[in-house]
mmCIF file of C-alpha atoms in Angstrom:
data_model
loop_
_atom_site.group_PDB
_atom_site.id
_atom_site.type_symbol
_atom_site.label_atom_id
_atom_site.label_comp_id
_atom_site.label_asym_id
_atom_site.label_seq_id
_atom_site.Cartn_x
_atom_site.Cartn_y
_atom_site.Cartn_z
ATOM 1 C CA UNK T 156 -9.385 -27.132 -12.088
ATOM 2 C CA UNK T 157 -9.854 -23.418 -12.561
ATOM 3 C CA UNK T 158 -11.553 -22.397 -16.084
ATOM 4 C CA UNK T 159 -10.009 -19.426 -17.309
ATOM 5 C CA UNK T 160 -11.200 -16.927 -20.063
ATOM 6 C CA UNK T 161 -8.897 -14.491 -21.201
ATOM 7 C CA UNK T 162 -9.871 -11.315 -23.864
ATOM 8 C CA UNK T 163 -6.864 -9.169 -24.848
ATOM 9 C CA UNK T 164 -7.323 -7.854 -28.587
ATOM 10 C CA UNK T 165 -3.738 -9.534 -29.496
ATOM 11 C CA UNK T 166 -3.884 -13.052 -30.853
ATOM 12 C CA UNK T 167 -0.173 -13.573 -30.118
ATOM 13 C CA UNK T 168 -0.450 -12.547 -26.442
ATOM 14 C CA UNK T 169 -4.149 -15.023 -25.889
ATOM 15 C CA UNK T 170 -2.187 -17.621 -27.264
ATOM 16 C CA UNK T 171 1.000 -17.443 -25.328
ATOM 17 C CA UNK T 172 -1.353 -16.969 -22.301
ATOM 18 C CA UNK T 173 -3.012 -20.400 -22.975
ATOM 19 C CA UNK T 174 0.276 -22.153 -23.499
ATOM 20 C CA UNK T 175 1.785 -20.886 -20.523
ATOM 21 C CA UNK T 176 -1.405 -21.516 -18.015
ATOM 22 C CA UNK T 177 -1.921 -25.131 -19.202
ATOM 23 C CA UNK T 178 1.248 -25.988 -18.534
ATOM 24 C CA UNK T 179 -0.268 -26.111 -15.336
ATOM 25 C CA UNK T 180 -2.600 -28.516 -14.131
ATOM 26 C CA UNK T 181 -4.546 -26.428 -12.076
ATOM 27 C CA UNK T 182 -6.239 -24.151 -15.045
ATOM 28 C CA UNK T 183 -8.209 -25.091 -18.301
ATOM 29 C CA UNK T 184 -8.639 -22.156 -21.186
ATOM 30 C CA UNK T 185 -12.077 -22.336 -22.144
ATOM 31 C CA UNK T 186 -12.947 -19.305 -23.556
ATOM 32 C CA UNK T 187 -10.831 -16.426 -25.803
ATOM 33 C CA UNK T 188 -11.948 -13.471 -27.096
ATOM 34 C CA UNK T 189 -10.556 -10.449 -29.284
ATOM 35 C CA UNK T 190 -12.724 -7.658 -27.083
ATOM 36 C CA UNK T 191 -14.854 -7.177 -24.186
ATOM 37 C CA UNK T 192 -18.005 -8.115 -26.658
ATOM 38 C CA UNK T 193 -16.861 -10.813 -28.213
ATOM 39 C CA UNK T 194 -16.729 -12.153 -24.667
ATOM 40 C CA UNK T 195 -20.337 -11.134 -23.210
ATOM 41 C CA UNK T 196 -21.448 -12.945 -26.621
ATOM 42 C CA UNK T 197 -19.980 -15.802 -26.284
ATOM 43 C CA UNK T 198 -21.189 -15.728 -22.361
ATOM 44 C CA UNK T 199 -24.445 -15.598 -23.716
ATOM 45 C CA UNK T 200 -24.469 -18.386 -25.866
ATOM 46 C CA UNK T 201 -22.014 -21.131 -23.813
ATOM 47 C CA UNK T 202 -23.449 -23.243 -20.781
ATOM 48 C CA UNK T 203 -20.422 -23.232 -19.240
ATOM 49 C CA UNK T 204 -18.936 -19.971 -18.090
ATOM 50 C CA UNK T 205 -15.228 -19.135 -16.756
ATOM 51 C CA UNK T 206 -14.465 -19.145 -13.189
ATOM 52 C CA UNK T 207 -11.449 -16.342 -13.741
ATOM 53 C CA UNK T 208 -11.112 -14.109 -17.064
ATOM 54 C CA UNK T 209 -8.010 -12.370 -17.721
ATOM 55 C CA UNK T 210 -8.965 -9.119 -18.904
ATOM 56 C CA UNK T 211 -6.700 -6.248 -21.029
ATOM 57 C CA UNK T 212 -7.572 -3.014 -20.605
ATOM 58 C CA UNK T 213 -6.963 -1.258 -24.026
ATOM 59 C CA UNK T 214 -9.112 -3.162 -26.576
ATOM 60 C CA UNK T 215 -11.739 -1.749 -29.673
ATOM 61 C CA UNK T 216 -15.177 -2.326 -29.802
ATOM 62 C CA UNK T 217 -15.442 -2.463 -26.061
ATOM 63 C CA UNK T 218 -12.494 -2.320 -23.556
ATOM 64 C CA UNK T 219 -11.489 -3.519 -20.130
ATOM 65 C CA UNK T 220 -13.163 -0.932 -18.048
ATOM 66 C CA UNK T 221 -16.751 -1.313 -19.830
ATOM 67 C CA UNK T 222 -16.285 -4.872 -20.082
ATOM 68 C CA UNK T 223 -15.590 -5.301 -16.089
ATOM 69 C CA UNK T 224 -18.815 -3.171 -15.301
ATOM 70 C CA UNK T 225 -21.316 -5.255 -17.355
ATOM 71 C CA UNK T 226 -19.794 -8.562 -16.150
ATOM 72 C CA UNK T 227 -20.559 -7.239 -12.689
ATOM 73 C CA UNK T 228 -24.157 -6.494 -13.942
ATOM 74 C CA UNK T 229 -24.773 -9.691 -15.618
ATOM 75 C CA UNK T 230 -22.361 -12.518 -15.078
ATOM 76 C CA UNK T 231 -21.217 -11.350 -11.136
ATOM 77 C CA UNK T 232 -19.322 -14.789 -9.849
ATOM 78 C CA UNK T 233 -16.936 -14.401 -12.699
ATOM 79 C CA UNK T 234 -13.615 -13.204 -11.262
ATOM 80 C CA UNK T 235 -11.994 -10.451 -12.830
ATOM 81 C CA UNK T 236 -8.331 -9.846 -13.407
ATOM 82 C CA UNK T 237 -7.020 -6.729 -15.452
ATOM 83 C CA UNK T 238 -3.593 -8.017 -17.335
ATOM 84 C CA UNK T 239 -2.136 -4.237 -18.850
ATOM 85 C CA UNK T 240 0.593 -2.402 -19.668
ATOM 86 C CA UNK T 241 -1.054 0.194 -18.011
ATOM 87 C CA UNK T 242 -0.234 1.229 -13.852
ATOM 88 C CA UNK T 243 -1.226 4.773 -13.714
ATOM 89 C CA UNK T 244 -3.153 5.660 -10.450
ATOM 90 C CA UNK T 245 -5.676 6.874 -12.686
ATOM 91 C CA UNK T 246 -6.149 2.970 -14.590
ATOM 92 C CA UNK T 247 -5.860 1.486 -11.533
ATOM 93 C CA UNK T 248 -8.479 3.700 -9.567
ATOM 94 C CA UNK T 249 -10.745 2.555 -12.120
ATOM 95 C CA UNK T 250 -10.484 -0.787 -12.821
ATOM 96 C CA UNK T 251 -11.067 -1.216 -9.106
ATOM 97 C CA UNK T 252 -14.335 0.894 -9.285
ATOM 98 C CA UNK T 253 -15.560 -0.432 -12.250
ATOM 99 C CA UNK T 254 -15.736 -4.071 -10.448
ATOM 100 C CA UNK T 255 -12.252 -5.672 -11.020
ATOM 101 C CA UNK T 256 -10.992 -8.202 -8.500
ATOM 102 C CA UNK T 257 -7.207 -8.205 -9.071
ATOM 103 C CA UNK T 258 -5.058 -6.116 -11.239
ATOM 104 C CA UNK T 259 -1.529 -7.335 -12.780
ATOM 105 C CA UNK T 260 0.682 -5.802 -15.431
ATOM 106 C CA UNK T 261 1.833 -7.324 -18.475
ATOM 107 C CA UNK T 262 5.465 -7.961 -17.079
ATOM 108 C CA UNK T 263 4.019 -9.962 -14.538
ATOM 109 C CA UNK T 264 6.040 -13.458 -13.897
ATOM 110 C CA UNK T 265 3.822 -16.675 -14.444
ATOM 111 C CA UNK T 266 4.739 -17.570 -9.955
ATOM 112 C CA UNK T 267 2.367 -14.233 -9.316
ATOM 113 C CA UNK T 268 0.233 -14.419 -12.531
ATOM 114 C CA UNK T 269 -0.567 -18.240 -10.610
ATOM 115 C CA UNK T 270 -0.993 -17.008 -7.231
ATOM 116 C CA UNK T 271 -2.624 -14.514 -8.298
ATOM 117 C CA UNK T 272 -5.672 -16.693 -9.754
ATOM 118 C CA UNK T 273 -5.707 -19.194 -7.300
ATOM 119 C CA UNK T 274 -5.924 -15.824 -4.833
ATOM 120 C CA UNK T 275 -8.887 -14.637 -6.838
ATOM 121 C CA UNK T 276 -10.309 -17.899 -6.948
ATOM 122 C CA UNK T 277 -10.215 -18.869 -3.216
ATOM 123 C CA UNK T 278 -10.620 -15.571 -1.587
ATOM 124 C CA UNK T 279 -12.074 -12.821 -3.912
ATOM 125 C CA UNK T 280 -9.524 -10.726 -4.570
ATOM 126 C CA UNK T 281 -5.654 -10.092 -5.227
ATOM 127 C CA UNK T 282 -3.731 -6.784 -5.923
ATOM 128 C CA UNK T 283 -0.145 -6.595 -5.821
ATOM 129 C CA UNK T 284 0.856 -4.412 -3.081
ATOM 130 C CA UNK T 285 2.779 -2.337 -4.453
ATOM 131 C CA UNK T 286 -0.157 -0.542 -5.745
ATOM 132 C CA UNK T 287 -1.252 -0.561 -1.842
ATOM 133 C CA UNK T 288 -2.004 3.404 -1.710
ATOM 134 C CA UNK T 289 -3.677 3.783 -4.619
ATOM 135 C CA UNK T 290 -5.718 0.482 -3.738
ATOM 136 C CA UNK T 291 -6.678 2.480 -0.479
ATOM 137 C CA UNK T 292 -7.781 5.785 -2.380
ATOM 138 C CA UNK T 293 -10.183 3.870 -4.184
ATOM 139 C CA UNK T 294 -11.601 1.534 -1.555
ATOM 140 C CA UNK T 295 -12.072 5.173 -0.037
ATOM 141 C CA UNK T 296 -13.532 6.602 -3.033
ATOM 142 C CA UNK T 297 -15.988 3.357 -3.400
ATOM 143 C CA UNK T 298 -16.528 3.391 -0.012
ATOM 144 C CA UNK T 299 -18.081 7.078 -0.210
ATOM 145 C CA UNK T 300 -20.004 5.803 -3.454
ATOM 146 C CA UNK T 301 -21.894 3.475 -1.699
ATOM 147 C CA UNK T 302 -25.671 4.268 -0.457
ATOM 148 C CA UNK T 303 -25.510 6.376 2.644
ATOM 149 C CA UNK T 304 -28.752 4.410 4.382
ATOM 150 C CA UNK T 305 -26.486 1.364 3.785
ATOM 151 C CA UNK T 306 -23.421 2.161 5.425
ATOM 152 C CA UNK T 307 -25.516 3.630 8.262
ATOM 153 C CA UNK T 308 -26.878 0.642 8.498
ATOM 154 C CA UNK T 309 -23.776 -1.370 7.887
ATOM 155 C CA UNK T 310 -22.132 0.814 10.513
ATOM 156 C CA UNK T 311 -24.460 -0.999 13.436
ATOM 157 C CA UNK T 312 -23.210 -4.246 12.087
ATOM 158 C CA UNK T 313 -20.092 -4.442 14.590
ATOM 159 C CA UNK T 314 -17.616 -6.936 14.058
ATOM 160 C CA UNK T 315 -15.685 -8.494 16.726
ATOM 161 C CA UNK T 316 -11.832 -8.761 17.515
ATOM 162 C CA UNK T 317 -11.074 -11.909 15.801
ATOM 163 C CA UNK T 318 -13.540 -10.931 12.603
ATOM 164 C CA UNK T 319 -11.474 -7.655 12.300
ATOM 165 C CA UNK T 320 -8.286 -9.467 12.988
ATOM 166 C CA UNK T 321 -9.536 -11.959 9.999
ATOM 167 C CA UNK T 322 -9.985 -8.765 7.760
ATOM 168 C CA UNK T 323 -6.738 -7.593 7.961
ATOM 169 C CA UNK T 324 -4.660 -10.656 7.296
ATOM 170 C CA UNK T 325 -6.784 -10.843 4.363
ATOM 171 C CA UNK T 326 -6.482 -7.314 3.317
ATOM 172 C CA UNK T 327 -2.432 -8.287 3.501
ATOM 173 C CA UNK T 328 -2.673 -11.056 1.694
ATOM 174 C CA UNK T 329 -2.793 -13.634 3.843
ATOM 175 C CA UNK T 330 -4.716 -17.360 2.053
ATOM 176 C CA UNK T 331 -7.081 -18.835 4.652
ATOM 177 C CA UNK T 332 -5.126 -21.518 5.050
ATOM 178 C CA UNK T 333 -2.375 -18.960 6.454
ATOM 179 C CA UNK T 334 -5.035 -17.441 8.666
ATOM 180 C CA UNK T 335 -5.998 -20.854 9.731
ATOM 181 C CA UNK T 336 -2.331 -21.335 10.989
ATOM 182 C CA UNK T 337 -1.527 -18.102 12.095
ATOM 183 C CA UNK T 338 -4.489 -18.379 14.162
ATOM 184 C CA UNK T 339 -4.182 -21.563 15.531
ATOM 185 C CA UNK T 340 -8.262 -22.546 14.171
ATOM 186 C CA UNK T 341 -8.931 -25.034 11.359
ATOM 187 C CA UNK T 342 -9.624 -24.392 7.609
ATOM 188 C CA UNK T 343 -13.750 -24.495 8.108
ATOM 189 C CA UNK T 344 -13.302 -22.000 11.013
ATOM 190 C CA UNK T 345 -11.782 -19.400 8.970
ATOM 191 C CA UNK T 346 -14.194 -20.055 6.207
ATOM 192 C CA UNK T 347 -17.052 -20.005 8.467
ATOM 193 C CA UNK T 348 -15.895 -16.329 9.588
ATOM 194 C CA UNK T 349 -15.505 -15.577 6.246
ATOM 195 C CA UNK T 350 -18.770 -16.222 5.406
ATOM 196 C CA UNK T 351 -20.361 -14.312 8.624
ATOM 197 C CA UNK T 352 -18.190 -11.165 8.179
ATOM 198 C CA UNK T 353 -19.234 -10.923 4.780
ATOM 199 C CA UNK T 354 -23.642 -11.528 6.179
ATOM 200 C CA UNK T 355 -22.823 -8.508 8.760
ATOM 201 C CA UNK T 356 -21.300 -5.976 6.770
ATOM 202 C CA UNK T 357 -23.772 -6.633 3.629
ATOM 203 C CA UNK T 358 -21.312 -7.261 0.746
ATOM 204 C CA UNK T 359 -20.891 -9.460 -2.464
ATOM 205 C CA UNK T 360 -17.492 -10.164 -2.059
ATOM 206 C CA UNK T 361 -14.537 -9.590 0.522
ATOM 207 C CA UNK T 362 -13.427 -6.385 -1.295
ATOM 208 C CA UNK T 363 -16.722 -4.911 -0.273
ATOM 209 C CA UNK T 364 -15.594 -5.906 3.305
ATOM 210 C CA UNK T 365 -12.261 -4.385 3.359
ATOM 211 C CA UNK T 366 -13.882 -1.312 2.087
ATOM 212 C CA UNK T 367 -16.062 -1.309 4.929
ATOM 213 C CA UNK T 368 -13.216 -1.989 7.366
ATOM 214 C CA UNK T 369 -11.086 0.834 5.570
ATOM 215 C CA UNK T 370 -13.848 3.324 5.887
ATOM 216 C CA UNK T 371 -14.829 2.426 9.417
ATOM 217 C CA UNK T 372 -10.635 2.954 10.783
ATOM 218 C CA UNK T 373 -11.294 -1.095 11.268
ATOM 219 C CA UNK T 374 -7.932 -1.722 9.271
ATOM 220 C CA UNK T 375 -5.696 0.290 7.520
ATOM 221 C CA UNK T 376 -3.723 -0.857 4.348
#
């Protein structure tokens, strides 16, 4: 079961949030808070910590953006996904750079608000692709952000045909048991990649990757 967290300053829309989701068996609501530092406080003080949180971006005291950087900072293997009214390039761009690992917007059905945790959850990372160019400007823009000595380094790190061919069908969407199919390999196989793509090219997380692969004319989005 997948714990969620989810911090939106409306007690109407938290609550309809947790009704919804535990309809499902596949998520638990542990954790709700009214900002982004009602959250870290509450982080600091609980044992047990979300998996996902389900973040808005407009809140007082401390909103999404600030919220997503210093969960990077302190509390990195909780997922982030931005829930907002918002879908300016501009919101977007930023939530990405400031750490985020999916992005939705309020009118979001509860099929892609699912998928798009259990995406998340499973394999780092979910946008919906509609947003796919302004996803690529700032994988770009992150991508020239990052140390220099590291991507030079990162640079000699070559991956191989099936490794890139593994990045793209993950940069499109693809679930690893899809991969695993469309590849004809098992489950492990795909995981095992997975894990070695991520060693070569030095990153945290599989959005790291993709920005490599972007900024390297590995894959294009």
């Amino acid at each position: 079961m997948i714990k969620i967290a989810i911090v939106d300053d409306h007690q109407i829309v938290r609550q309809g949030l947790k009704n919804l989701l535990e309809v499902s068996k596949d998520f638990e609501v542990i954790t709700q808070a009214a900002n982004g530092l009602e959250f870290l406080k509450i982080l600091a003080t609980d044992a047990i910590h979300p998996d996902v949180v389900l973040l808005d971006l407009q809140m007082p005291t401390m909103d999404g953006y600030e919220t997503s950087i210093k969960l990077k900072e302190k509390y990195s293997q909780i997922k982030i996904i931005i829930l907002s009214q918002r879908e300016t390039k501009e919101s977007i761009k930023k939530v990405f750079l400031a750490g985020a690992n999916g992005y939705l917007t309020k009118d979001t059905d509860f099929t892609s608000l699912h998928l798009a945790i259990n995406r998340v959850y499973n394999e780092d990372f979910y946008f919906d692709m509609k947003f796919s160019n302004v996803i690529r400007e700032a994988m770009v823009i992150k991508g020239e952000m990052l140390n220099i000595n590291h991507l030079k380094k990162s640079r000699e790190k070559i991956l191989s045909e099936r490794e890139i061919e593994i990045v793209d069908l993950i940069s499109k969407e693809y679930n690893t048991g899809e991969i695993a199919d469309k590849l004809c390999l098992n489950y492990r196989t795909i995981e095992s990649h997975r894990k070695r793509i991520m060693t070569k090219v030095g990153a945290k997380n599989f959005i790291g990757v993709i920005i490599f692969a972007i900024k390297n004319g590995l894959i294009t989005i």
